Coordinates of C-alpha atoms in Angstrom, one line a residue:
Chain A
M86 CA 209.9 49.7 101.5
K87 CA 213.1 50.8 100.4
K88 CA 213.4 50.6 96.8
N89 CA 210.1 52.0 96.0
K90 CA 211.5 55.0 98.4
L91 CA 214.6 55.3 95.7
K92 CA 211.9 54.8 92.8
R93 CA 210.3 57.9 94.3
F94 CA 213.4 60.0 94.6
L95 CA 214.3 59.3 91.3
Q96 CA 211.5 60.1 89.8
I97 CA 211.2 63.5 91.6
T98 CA 214.4 64.1 90.4
L99 CA 214.1 63.3 86.5
I100 CA 210.8 65.1 87.1
S101 CA 212.8 68.7 88.6
I102 CA 215.3 68.2 85.9
G103 CA 212.9 68.7 83.6
T104 CA 210.3 70.8 85.1
G105 CA 213.6 72.4 84.6
I106 CA 214.6 72.4 81.4
V107 CA 211.3 73.0 79.9
L108 CA 210.7 76.5 82.2
M109 CA 214.8 77.9 81.6
P110 CA 214.3 80.1 78.9
L111 CA 211.6 81.7 81.1
I112 CA 214.0 81.5 84.2
L113 CA 216.8 83.1 81.9
G114 CA 214.1 85.7 80.6
G115 CA 213.1 86.6 84.2
L116 CA 216.9 86.7 85.5
L117 CA 217.8 88.9 82.4
S118 CA 215.8 91.2 82.9
F119 CA 217.0 92.4 86.4
T120 CA 220.6 92.5 85.0
P121 CA 222.1 95.4 83.6
S122 CA 222.5 95.4 79.9
Q123 CA 226.2 96.1 80.0
L124 CA 226.6 92.9 81.7
I125 CA 224.4 91.0 79.0
M126 CA 226.0 91.9 76.1
Q127 CA 229.5 91.0 78.2
G128 CA 227.8 87.4 78.3
H129 CA 227.7 87.5 82.3
L130 CA 224.1 85.9 82.0
L131 CA 224.5 85.2 86.3
S132 CA 225.0 88.2 87.7
T133 CA 224.8 89.7 91.4
H134 CA 224.2 93.2 89.6
F135 CA 220.3 93.5 90.6
T136 CA 218.5 96.5 89.1
L137 CA 215.3 97.5 88.3
V138 CA 216.3 100.2 85.7
N139 CA 215.3 97.6 82.6
Y140 CA 211.8 97.7 84.3
R141 CA 212.0 101.6 84.4
Q142 CA 212.9 102.4 81.5
V143 CA 210.1 99.5 79.8
F144 CA 207.9 101.9 82.2
I145 CA 208.8 105.7 81.3
E146 CA 210.6 105.4 77.7
T147 CA 208.1 103.0 76.3
P148 CA 204.3 102.8 75.3
M149 CA 205.0 99.4 76.9
L150 CA 201.8 100.7 79.8
Q151 CA 199.3 101.9 76.4
F152 CA 199.6 98.5 75.1
L153 CA 198.9 96.5 78.0
W154 CA 196.0 98.9 77.9
H155 CA 195.1 97.9 74.6
S156 CA 195.3 94.0 75.0
L157 CA 193.4 94.5 77.8
V158 CA 190.3 95.9 76.3
I159 CA 190.4 93.7 73.0
S160 CA 191.4 90.8 75.0
T161 CA 188.4 91.2 77.2
L162 CA 185.6 92.4 74.4
V163 CA 186.7 89.7 72.2
M164 CA 186.0 87.1 74.9
L165 CA 182.7 88.8 76.3
G166 CA 181.8 88.9 72.6
Q167 CA 182.6 85.3 71.8
M168 CA 180.8 84.4 75.4
L169 CA 177.5 86.3 74.9
C170 CA 177.8 84.5 71.4
A171 CA 178.6 81.3 72.0
I172 CA 176.0 80.9 74.7
S173 CA 173.1 82.3 72.3
A174 CA 173.5 80.3 69.8
A175 CA 174.8 77.1 72.1
Y176 CA 171.2 77.9 74.0
A177 CA 169.7 77.8 70.5
F178 CA 171.1 74.5 69.4
V179 CA 170.4 72.6 72.3
F180 CA 167.4 74.1 73.9
L181 CA 165.4 74.9 70.5
K182 CA 163.0 73.4 67.6
F183 CA 164.3 74.9 64.7
R184 CA 164.7 74.2 60.8
F185 CA 167.9 73.5 59.5
K186 CA 170.0 72.5 62.8
R187 CA 171.7 70.3 61.9
L188 CA 172.6 72.0 59.0
I189 CA 173.4 75.4 60.4
F190 CA 175.3 73.9 63.2
G191 CA 177.3 71.3 61.0
I192 CA 178.0 74.8 58.9
C193 CA 179.5 77.1 62.0
L194 CA 181.1 73.6 62.6
S195 CA 183.5 73.7 59.6
T196 CA 184.5 77.4 59.8
M197 CA 186.7 75.5 62.2
M198 CA 188.7 74.2 59.0
L199 CA 189.4 77.2 57.0
P200 CA 192.6 78.7 58.4
F201 CA 192.0 82.8 59.7
E202 CA 195.4 83.0 57.6
A203 CA 193.8 82.7 53.9
Q204 CA 190.7 85.4 55.1
I205 CA 193.1 88.1 56.2
I206 CA 194.0 89.4 52.6
P207 CA 189.8 90.3 51.8
N208 CA 189.6 91.1 56.2
F209 CA 192.0 93.4 55.5
N210 CA 190.3 95.1 52.5
T211 CA 187.5 95.3 54.6
M212 CA 188.7 97.2 57.2
R213 CA 190.5 99.5 55.5
D214 CA 187.8 100.6 52.8
L215 CA 185.8 100.9 56.0
D216 CA 188.2 103.2 57.2
L217 CA 188.1 101.1 60.0
L218 CA 192.3 100.2 60.5
N219 CA 193.6 101.1 63.4
S220 CA 190.5 100.8 65.9
Y221 CA 189.6 98.6 68.6
A222 CA 186.8 97.2 66.4
A223 CA 188.9 96.2 63.3
M224 CA 190.7 94.0 65.8
G225 CA 188.0 92.6 67.9
L226 CA 184.9 92.3 65.3
P227 CA 186.3 89.0 62.8
F228 CA 186.7 87.2 65.6
M229 CA 184.0 87.5 67.9
A230 CA 182.2 84.5 66.7
S231 CA 183.9 81.1 68.0
A232 CA 182.9 78.1 66.5
F233 CA 184.7 76.3 69.6
G234 CA 183.2 78.4 71.7
I235 CA 180.1 77.5 70.7
F236 CA 181.1 73.8 70.1
M237 CA 182.4 73.7 73.8
I238 CA 179.4 75.4 75.2
K239 CA 177.4 73.3 73.9
T240 CA 179.0 69.9 75.1
G241 CA 178.3 71.7 78.2
F242 CA 174.8 72.9 78.0
E243 CA 174.0 68.9 76.4
R244 CA 175.0 67.9 80.3
L245 CA 172.1 69.4 81.8
P246 CA 170.4 66.6 83.7
N247 CA 166.9 66.6 81.7
E248 CA 164.7 66.7 85.1
L249 CA 166.0 69.9 85.5
Y250 CA 165.0 70.4 81.9
Q251 CA 161.4 69.4 82.3
L252 CA 160.6 70.6 85.5
S253 CA 161.2 74.7 84.1
Q254 CA 158.5 73.7 82.4
L255 CA 156.4 72.8 84.4
E256 CA 157.3 76.0 86.4
G257 CA 156.3 78.3 83.8
L258 CA 159.6 79.4 83.2
T259 CA 160.6 81.9 80.5
H260 CA 163.3 81.6 77.7
L261 CA 165.8 84.1 79.8
Q262 CA 164.7 83.1 83.8
F263 CA 165.6 79.4 82.8
I264 CA 168.8 81.0 81.1
N265 CA 169.6 82.8 84.2
K266 CA 168.3 80.5 87.0
V267 CA 169.3 77.1 85.3
V268 CA 171.6 77.1 82.3
L269 CA 174.3 79.2 82.9
P270 CA 174.7 78.6 86.5
Y271 CA 175.3 74.6 85.9
S272 CA 177.6 75.5 83.0
K273 CA 179.3 77.8 85.0
V274 CA 182.6 75.5 84.8
T275 CA 182.4 75.2 80.9
L276 CA 181.7 79.1 80.9
V277 CA 184.6 79.9 83.0
T278 CA 187.0 77.5 81.3
F279 CA 186.1 79.3 78.0
G280 CA 186.3 82.1 79.2
L281 CA 190.0 81.9 80.2
Y282 CA 190.9 79.9 76.4
S283 CA 189.7 82.8 75.1
F284 CA 191.2 85.8 77.3
L285 CA 194.5 83.7 76.4
S286 CA 194.1 83.2 72.8
N287 CA 193.5 87.2 72.2
W288 CA 195.8 88.3 74.5
N289 CA 198.8 86.0 72.3
M290 CA 197.0 86.9 68.2
Y291 CA 200.2 87.5 66.5
L292 CA 199.0 88.2 62.7
W293 CA 195.9 89.9 62.5
P294 CA 197.3 92.9 65.2
L295 CA 200.0 93.0 63.0
V296 CA 198.3 93.6 60.0
A297 CA 195.5 95.1 60.8
T298 CA 197.5 98.0 63.0
T299 CA 199.5 100.7 61.1
N300 CA 200.5 102.8 64.3
D301 CA 200.6 102.8 68.2
K302 CA 197.0 103.5 68.5
V303 CA 195.4 100.4 69.6
R304 CA 198.5 98.4 69.3
T305 CA 198.7 95.0 71.3
V306 CA 201.5 94.3 73.5
Q307 CA 202.6 91.4 71.4
I308 CA 202.7 93.9 68.5
G309 CA 204.6 96.6 70.8
L310 CA 207.7 93.8 71.8
R311 CA 208.0 92.7 68.2
Q312 CA 208.4 96.4 67.5
L313 CA 210.5 97.4 70.4
R314 CA 213.0 94.5 69.6
A315 CA 212.8 95.5 65.8
Q316 CA 213.7 98.9 66.6
D317 CA 216.4 97.9 69.7
T318 CA 219.8 98.5 67.4
A319 CA 221.9 98.6 70.5
S320 CA 221.1 95.7 71.2
N321 CA 219.6 96.5 74.9
W322 CA 218.6 92.9 76.0
G323 CA 217.7 93.9 79.7
L324 CA 214.6 95.9 78.5
I325 CA 213.6 93.6 75.7
M326 CA 213.7 91.2 78.3
A327 CA 211.8 93.3 80.8
A328 CA 208.9 93.9 78.4
T329 CA 208.8 90.5 77.8
M330 CA 208.2 89.7 81.2
V331 CA 205.7 92.6 81.7
A332 CA 204.2 91.1 78.1
V333 CA 203.8 86.8 79.4
S334 CA 202.9 87.8 83.4
P335 CA 199.2 88.3 82.8
T336 CA 198.8 84.8 80.8
L337 CA 201.0 83.0 83.2
I338 CA 199.0 84.1 86.1
I339 CA 196.1 83.3 83.9
I340 CA 197.3 79.9 83.6
F341 CA 198.5 79.2 87.6
C342 CA 195.0 80.6 89.0
G343 CA 193.0 78.7 86.1
Q344 CA 195.2 75.3 86.0
R345 CA 191.8 73.1 87.4
Y346 CA 189.6 74.8 84.5
F347 CA 192.2 73.9 81.6
K348 CA 192.9 70.5 82.9
S349 CA 189.1 69.6 83.5
G350 CA 187.3 71.8 80.8
L351 CA 190.1 70.6 78.4
T352 CA 190.3 67.4 78.6
S353 CA 186.5 66.4 79.0
G354 CA 185.5 69.1 76.8
V355 CA 187.0 68.5 73.8
V356 CA 188.7 65.4 73.8
K357 CA 185.7 63.1 74.4
Chain B
M169 CA 153.3 74.0 72.2
K170 CA 153.8 77.9 72.5
S171 CA 157.6 77.7 73.5
S172 CA 158.1 75.3 70.7
I173 CA 156.5 78.1 67.5
R174 CA 158.7 81.3 69.7
G175 CA 161.5 79.2 70.2
H176 CA 161.9 79.1 66.1
Y177 CA 162.0 82.7 65.8
L178 CA 163.9 83.1 69.1
A179 CA 166.9 80.6 67.6
W180 CA 167.0 83.0 64.6
L181 CA 167.4 86.4 66.7
L182 CA 170.0 84.1 68.9
L183 CA 171.8 83.3 66.0
A184 CA 171.7 86.0 64.2
P185 CA 174.8 87.8 65.6
T186 CA 177.2 84.1 65.2
I187 CA 175.7 83.9 61.5
A188 CA 176.2 87.6 60.6
I189 CA 179.9 87.9 61.7
M190 CA 181.0 84.4 60.1
V191 CA 179.1 85.3 56.7
A192 CA 181.1 88.7 57.4
F193 CA 184.8 87.8 58.3
M194 CA 185.0 84.0 57.9
G195 CA 182.3 82.9 54.4
Y196 CA 182.5 86.5 52.3
P197 CA 186.5 86.7 52.8
M198 CA 187.0 82.8 52.1
L199 CA 185.2 83.7 48.6
K200 CA 186.7 86.4 47.8
T201 CA 190.0 84.7 48.6
I202 CA 189.3 82.1 46.0
F203 CA 188.1 84.9 43.4
L204 CA 191.2 86.7 43.6
S205 CA 193.5 83.5 43.4
S206 CA 191.9 83.5 40.1
Q207 CA 192.9 86.6 39.2
L208 CA 196.1 88.9 38.2
T209 CA 196.5 91.7 40.6
D210 CA 197.4 95.1 40.5
L211 CA 199.7 96.6 43.2
A212 CA 196.9 98.0 45.1
G213 CA 195.0 94.4 45.4
N214 CA 192.6 95.0 42.5
P215 CA 191.8 92.0 40.5
I216 CA 192.8 93.2 36.5
K217 CA 191.7 90.0 34.6
F218 CA 190.7 86.5 34.9
V219 CA 193.5 84.3 34.3
G220 CA 191.9 80.7 35.6
F221 CA 194.5 78.3 37.2
E222 CA 197.6 80.5 36.0
N223 CA 198.5 81.5 39.9
F224 CA 198.3 77.9 40.8
I225 CA 200.7 76.7 37.8
H226 CA 203.4 79.2 38.2
L227 CA 203.2 78.7 42.1
L228 CA 203.7 74.2 41.5
K229 CA 206.4 75.7 38.7
A230 CA 208.7 77.9 41.3
D231 CA 210.9 77.7 43.4
S232 CA 210.6 79.3 46.1
F233 CA 207.4 77.7 46.6
Q234 CA 208.8 74.7 45.8
T235 CA 211.5 75.3 48.8
S236 CA 208.3 76.7 50.9
L237 CA 206.0 74.1 50.8
M238 CA 209.3 71.7 51.3
V239 CA 210.5 73.8 54.2
T240 CA 206.6 73.6 55.8
L241 CA 206.8 69.7 55.8
I242 CA 209.7 69.7 57.4
F243 CA 208.8 71.5 59.9
V244 CA 205.9 69.9 60.2
C245 CA 206.7 66.6 61.1
F246 CA 209.0 67.0 63.5
T247 CA 207.1 69.4 65.2
T248 CA 204.3 67.5 65.3
I249 CA 206.6 64.5 66.8
L250 CA 208.6 66.0 68.9
T251 CA 205.9 67.8 70.6
I252 CA 204.3 64.8 71.5
V253 CA 207.2 62.7 72.5
I254 CA 208.8 64.9 74.7
A255 CA 205.1 66.0 76.5
Y256 CA 204.2 62.1 76.8
G257 CA 207.0 61.7 78.5
L258 CA 207.0 64.4 81.1
A259 CA 203.1 63.1 81.2
L260 CA 204.2 59.6 82.1
L261 CA 206.7 60.9 84.2
T262 CA 204.0 62.8 86.5
K263 CA 201.4 61.0 86.3
D264 CA 201.5 59.2 89.8
K265 CA 199.5 61.8 92.9
F266 CA 201.8 62.7 95.5
L267 CA 202.7 65.3 97.6
G268 CA 204.0 68.8 95.9
I269 CA 203.4 67.1 92.2
D270 CA 200.5 69.9 91.2
I271 CA 203.2 72.5 91.2
F272 CA 205.5 70.7 88.7
R273 CA 202.4 69.9 86.5
T274 CA 201.2 74.1 86.9
L275 CA 204.6 74.6 85.7
I276 CA 205.3 72.7 83.3
S277 CA 201.6 73.4 81.6
S278 CA 203.1 77.0 81.7
T279 CA 204.2 77.4 78.3
M280 CA 200.6 77.2 77.4
G281 CA 200.3 80.8 78.5
V282 CA 203.7 82.0 76.1
S283 CA 202.7 84.1 73.0
V284 CA 204.7 83.5 70.1
T285 CA 206.3 87.4 70.2
V286 CA 207.5 86.1 73.9
A287 CA 208.7 82.7 73.0
S288 CA 210.7 83.9 70.0
I289 CA 212.2 86.5 72.2
L290 CA 213.2 84.5 74.6
W291 CA 214.7 82.0 72.3
L292 CA 216.3 85.0 70.8
F293 CA 218.7 85.3 73.0
I294 CA 219.7 81.8 73.1
F295 CA 220.4 81.4 70.1
N296 CA 221.4 85.0 69.8
P297 CA 225.8 84.1 68.4
Q298 CA 226.9 87.3 70.5
S299 CA 226.0 85.9 74.6
G300 CA 223.7 83.5 73.7
L301 CA 223.0 80.7 76.4
F302 CA 223.6 78.7 73.9
S303 CA 227.1 80.0 72.3
I304 CA 228.5 80.9 75.9
S305 CA 228.1 76.8 76.7
L306 CA 229.7 76.0 73.2
K307 CA 232.1 78.3 74.4
T308 CA 232.7 76.8 77.5
L309 CA 233.3 73.4 76.1
H310 CA 235.8 74.4 73.9
L311 CA 233.2 74.0 70.5
S312 CA 233.4 75.4 67.6
P313 CA 230.3 78.3 67.7
I314 CA 226.8 77.6 65.5
N315 CA 225.0 80.5 63.5
W316 CA 221.9 79.4 65.0
L317 CA 220.2 81.9 62.8
S318 CA 221.7 82.5 59.7
D319 CA 222.6 78.4 58.9
P320 CA 220.2 77.0 56.8
L321 CA 220.0 73.8 58.6
W322 CA 220.8 75.3 62.0
S323 CA 217.8 78.2 61.7
L324 CA 215.2 75.4 60.7
I325 CA 216.1 73.3 63.7
A326 CA 216.0 76.3 65.9
I327 CA 212.4 77.5 64.6
I328 CA 211.5 73.3 65.3
G329 CA 212.4 74.1 68.9
T330 CA 211.1 77.1 69.4
T331 CA 207.8 76.0 68.3
T332 CA 207.6 72.7 70.2
W333 CA 208.3 74.0 73.6
M334 CA 205.9 76.4 72.7
N335 CA 203.5 73.7 72.5
L336 CA 204.8 71.6 74.9
G337 CA 202.3 72.7 78.0
F338 CA 199.1 71.9 76.0
A339 CA 200.1 68.9 74.6
Y340 CA 201.5 68.0 78.5
L341 CA 198.3 69.0 79.4
I342 CA 195.7 67.2 77.4
L343 CA 198.0 64.0 77.5
L344 CA 198.0 63.5 81.5
G345 CA 194.4 63.6 81.5
S346 CA 194.3 61.3 79.1
L347 CA 196.6 58.7 81.5
Q348 CA 194.9 59.8 84.4
S349 CA 191.6 58.8 83.4
I350 CA 193.2 54.5 82.4
P351 CA 191.7 53.2 86.0
D352 CA 194.0 52.4 88.6
D353 CA 192.9 48.3 88.8
L354 CA 194.2 47.7 84.9
Y355 CA 198.1 48.6 86.4
R356 CA 197.3 46.4 89.3
V357 CA 196.6 43.2 87.9
A358 CA 199.7 43.9 85.0
N359 CA 201.8 44.3 88.6
L360 CA 200.5 40.7 90.1
H361 CA 201.1 39.2 87.4
G362 CA 204.4 40.6 87.4
A363 CA 204.3 42.6 84.0
S364 CA 207.7 44.8 83.8
W365 CA 207.2 48.6 83.0
W366 CA 208.0 48.6 79.6
L367 CA 205.6 45.4 78.8
T368 CA 202.8 48.0 81.1
L369 CA 203.6 51.0 78.8
R370 CA 203.2 49.3 75.4
K371 CA 200.2 46.7 76.6
I372 CA 197.9 49.0 78.5
T373 CA 199.4 52.4 79.0
L374 CA 199.4 53.7 74.7
P375 CA 197.2 51.9 73.9
A376 CA 194.6 53.5 76.2
T377 CA 195.6 57.0 74.8
K378 CA 196.2 56.4 71.7
P379 CA 192.9 58.4 70.5
T380 CA 194.1 61.2 72.7
V381 CA 197.5 61.1 70.9
F382 CA 196.3 61.1 67.7
F383 CA 193.7 64.5 68.8
V384 CA 196.6 66.1 70.4
S385 CA 198.6 65.4 67.7
V386 CA 195.9 66.4 64.7
V387 CA 195.9 69.4 66.8
T388 CA 199.4 70.3 66.5
L389 CA 199.4 69.7 62.8
I390 CA 197.3 72.2 62.4
N391 CA 198.7 74.2 64.1
A392 CA 202.2 73.7 62.9
F393 CA 201.0 74.8 59.1
Q394 CA 199.7 78.0 60.8
T395 CA 203.4 79.1 62.1
F396 CA 204.0 82.4 61.5
G397 CA 205.0 84.4 64.7
Q398 CA 208.6 83.0 65.4
V399 CA 209.3 82.1 61.4
D400 CA 209.1 86.2 61.5
I401 CA 210.7 87.1 64.7
L402 CA 213.7 84.6 64.5
T403 CA 214.8 84.7 60.9
A404 CA 212.8 86.9 58.8
G405 CA 212.1 83.8 56.7
G406 CA 215.8 83.2 56.1
P407 CA 219.0 82.5 55.3
D408 CA 218.1 82.3 51.5
F409 CA 214.3 81.2 52.5
H410 CA 214.7 78.4 54.3
T411 CA 213.0 78.7 56.8
N412 CA 210.5 80.7 54.1
L413 CA 207.1 78.7 56.2
M414 CA 204.1 78.7 53.8
V415 CA 201.8 81.5 55.9
Y416 CA 204.8 83.3 56.4
A417 CA 205.3 82.9 52.7
I418 CA 201.6 84.3 52.4
Y419 CA 202.0 87.4 54.3
Q420 CA 205.2 88.6 52.4
D421 CA 203.0 88.0 48.8
A422 CA 200.1 89.9 50.2
F423 CA 201.4 92.8 52.6
V424 CA 205.1 93.5 51.2
N425 CA 205.0 91.8 47.2
H426 CA 201.6 93.0 46.6
N427 CA 201.3 90.1 44.9
V428 CA 197.7 89.3 46.3
G429 CA 196.7 86.6 43.3
R430 CA 200.0 84.6 44.6
A431 CA 199.2 85.5 48.4
S432 CA 195.9 83.9 47.6
A433 CA 196.3 80.8 45.8
Q434 CA 198.5 80.0 48.2
S435 CA 195.9 81.0 50.7
I436 CA 194.1 78.3 48.7
V437 CA 196.6 75.3 49.2
L438 CA 197.1 76.0 52.8
T439 CA 192.8 75.6 53.2
F440 CA 192.8 72.6 51.3
I441 CA 195.7 70.8 53.1
I442 CA 194.4 71.6 56.9
M443 CA 190.8 71.2 55.3
I444 CA 192.1 67.7 54.7
V445 CA 193.7 66.8 57.9
T446 CA 190.6 68.2 59.9
L447 CA 188.4 66.0 57.5
I448 CA 191.1 62.5 57.9
Q449 CA 190.6 63.6 62.4
F450 CA 187.0 63.8 61.9
W451 CA 186.6 60.9 59.5
W452 CA 188.5 58.6 62.0
R453 CA 186.8 59.8 65.3
Q454 CA 183.2 59.0 63.7
K455 CA 184.8 55.5 63.0
R456 CA 186.1 54.9 66.3
Q457 CA 182.6 56.1 68.1
G458 CA 180.6 53.9 65.6
R459 CA 182.7 50.9 66.8
S460 CA 182.5 51.2 70.7
K461 CA 178.9 51.7 70.3

């Protein structure tokens, strides 16, 4: 028994050290966001001088709040669009009969192999020619169809027991009733998982928002943060870290609250 | 029977938005990129003249592309290996269930929510030569300072480190799930026979998680080929193109140097690499499924 206890103690110590190292950059960033920039420049990384001045500066002197709003709008719209497209497509693939089904599903899936980076120049030109640069449409439209989403939700739908399907047919449910009353409630976990995952990826997008925005009109928080860093010549690290913490908190909250969805959803839905 | 006839039209209706978006923003741009890669383009990106494979030939001969390709391969290999090894280690450490373990698991997987911008800025400070964490630590230990982001070798290491850190959360979560799905009985039997920790790891744990390790490796590998933000924020491709990873090179050629033909040719090379990696994974998965049936 004693040996077991010692082993467990050792294990917990190792886990704590590992977790500490992994979290170090975030903890450091968090601490610095409450430290006056002058102290950071002098190399005082662990100062006892606690200040909120960095956050005040972020919210009052920079357009960070505006960027946060843009990110929220874009991430939510793209998430809803992706879910709507993916649910419709997955429903067709699982419950309906039509010609070329396998072929179309195959083509859908194969779009996952094509890197967005290889499509970015024509997409930029399309948006420029339609005069859509610096608009929500340009930021969201290219991402509305997600092959990964279709695949994941299709896998979720396929788990619906056959009896439920047959029963619904006997009851004479319309497609809309069947979707609303049976399919969607039954696949709740898959849907929530994909929704969270989608929001997270949209919030963290980088290359396209960088290319498709030339002014602050719909600029996202990620690109706003990059800009803040690039414009900062005085190495105002306190301010930058406060802005960084503002940019990362929504996604950290999603990770903490949605932990059980990510774990079950990503491991069962994707790996197998 | 009625439902299947109606189903026919309904199916196309339901698929219409997905197909429209995929054609407009994936299919068409992909074909356009292939077309542009065969063209000489003007500064506005308009095609002037068909040049066949000349863009590709120029590319393969160019020192800058050779460097970019080589650095990308080194970067991708090290990032993937490091991510898998560290994430696997952390998953092994936290796979047993006991009070409070969920907090640790959540904390470790939290880097999954960290964006490229945030990760790069956090590490930019850590690598910062004046007041950064590493510089201060080296100073305290009386070691000579390292120019993390302006030294050709260290800057690549810095990008590898930052990327590995970013990838950890996702890789960890998936590997942990796979470790937990191994039946306890297997370990109990091994214990009864007095098998050592090392033997158990080699004979039970590693083989059981092999498919997942493979899956996570492929995902990490493909993501690593698409690395952009870290380079953009930490080194801007420098010093002297030693961190000029492929996607960063494409971006520079397309949007800064206005050489669309060349950028498109590089995009096609990138697409080929990613397709090959994906197809290998697909083929491997089919083979495994075929065997288990």
